[in-house]
Amino acid sequence: MPKIHFTSTSDDPDWAEWWVNPVKDGSPEADPTDLQETKEYIERTYTPETQAIITIKVRSCREE
């Protein structure tokens, strides 16, 4: 699978914000499994230059 590199973010200004589940609702700490899976996906999918732009944030409540 080729790596994806974004040349324009005008369609979705929040594309670089990736959200992961908290350990428990209200916690600022990321769920380790969700965080690891998200990081692995980003590494497989995006070029190093694009990876440097991406910010991983923790949701306030868990999503399924």
mmCIF file of C-alpha atoms in Angstrom:
data_model
loop_
_atom_site.group_PDB
_atom_site.id
_atom_site.type_symbol
_atom_site.label_atom_id
_atom_site.label_comp_id
_atom_site.label_asym_id
_atom_site.label_seq_id
_atom_site.Cartn_x
_atom_site.Cartn_y
_atom_site.Cartn_z
ATOM 1 C CA MET A 1 0.000 0.000 0.000
ATOM 2 C CA PRO A 2 1.497 3.383 -0.958
ATOM 3 C CA LYS A 3 1.947 5.982 1.725
ATOM 4 C CA ILE A 4 -0.412 8.925 1.568
ATOM 5 C CA HIS A 5 0.958 12.448 1.626
ATOM 6 C CA PHE A 6 -1.393 15.386 1.896
ATOM 7 C CA THR A 7 -0.522 18.399 -0.198
ATOM 8 C CA SER A 8 -3.581 20.380 0.829
ATOM 9 C CA THR A 9 -5.592 20.424 4.029
ATOM 10 C CA SER A 10 -8.163 22.969 2.893
ATOM 11 C CA ASP A 11 -10.932 20.346 2.701
ATOM 12 C CA ASP A 12 -10.632 19.396 6.360
ATOM 13 C CA PRO A 13 -8.588 21.715 8.578
ATOM 14 C CA ASP A 14 -8.764 19.207 11.462
ATOM 15 C CA TRP A 15 -7.370 16.235 9.486
ATOM 16 C CA ALA A 16 -4.139 16.306 11.493
ATOM 17 C CA GLU A 17 -5.952 15.856 14.834
ATOM 18 C CA TRP A 18 -6.330 12.173 15.674
ATOM 19 C CA TRP A 19 -8.364 11.246 18.735
ATOM 20 C CA VAL A 20 -7.910 8.176 20.951
ATOM 21 C CA ASN A 21 -9.968 6.828 23.835
ATOM 22 C CA PRO A 22 -9.056 7.630 27.429
ATOM 23 C CA VAL A 23 -8.216 4.870 29.924
ATOM 24 C CA LYS A 24 -11.560 5.722 31.555
ATOM 25 C CA ASP A 25 -14.088 8.497 30.956
ATOM 26 C CA GLY A 26 -12.751 11.843 32.122
ATOM 27 C CA SER A 27 -9.118 10.699 32.250
ATOM 28 C CA PRO A 28 -6.465 12.695 30.357
ATOM 29 C CA GLU A 29 -4.459 9.462 29.941
ATOM 30 C CA ALA A 30 -4.741 7.637 26.611
ATOM 31 C CA ASP A 31 -5.872 4.021 26.457
ATOM 32 C CA PRO A 32 -2.565 2.226 25.706
ATOM 33 C CA THR A 33 -4.072 -0.209 23.184
ATOM 34 C CA ASP A 34 -5.958 2.465 21.256
ATOM 35 C CA LEU A 35 -2.904 4.744 21.291
ATOM 36 C CA GLN A 36 -0.595 2.009 20.008
ATOM 37 C CA GLU A 37 -3.006 0.947 17.255
ATOM 38 C CA THR A 38 -3.458 4.563 16.176
ATOM 39 C CA LYS A 39 0.308 5.190 16.069
ATOM 40 C CA GLU A 40 0.878 2.008 14.051
ATOM 41 C CA TYR A 41 -1.838 2.986 11.561
ATOM 42 C CA ILE A 42 -0.364 6.469 11.135
ATOM 43 C CA GLU A 43 3.133 5.010 10.612
ATOM 44 C CA ARG A 44 1.837 2.566 7.972
ATOM 45 C CA THR A 45 -0.306 5.111 6.174
ATOM 46 C CA TYR A 46 1.550 8.428 6.116
ATOM 47 C CA THR A 47 4.989 9.663 5.099
ATOM 48 C CA PRO A 48 7.358 10.810 7.876
ATOM 49 C CA GLU A 49 6.729 14.439 6.874
ATOM 50 C CA THR A 50 2.981 14.014 7.283
ATOM 51 C CA GLN A 51 3.415 12.036 10.510
ATOM 52 C CA ALA A 52 5.272 15.035 11.973
ATOM 53 C CA ILE A 53 2.153 17.199 11.436
ATOM 54 C CA ILE A 54 -0.292 14.775 13.093
ATOM 55 C CA THR A 55 -1.274 15.397 16.711
ATOM 56 C CA ILE A 56 -2.822 12.616 18.795
ATOM 57 C CA LYS A 57 -5.288 13.826 21.411
ATOM 58 C CA VAL A 58 -7.293 12.047 24.110
ATOM 59 C CA ARG A 59 -11.098 12.152 24.045
ATOM 60 C CA SER A 60 -12.931 13.038 27.247
ATOM 61 C CA CYS A 61 -15.183 9.957 26.946
ATOM 62 C CA ARG A 62 -14.629 6.543 25.377
ATOM 63 C CA GLU A 63 -16.039 5.812 21.931
ATOM 64 C CA GLU A 64 -16.657 2.357 20.552
#
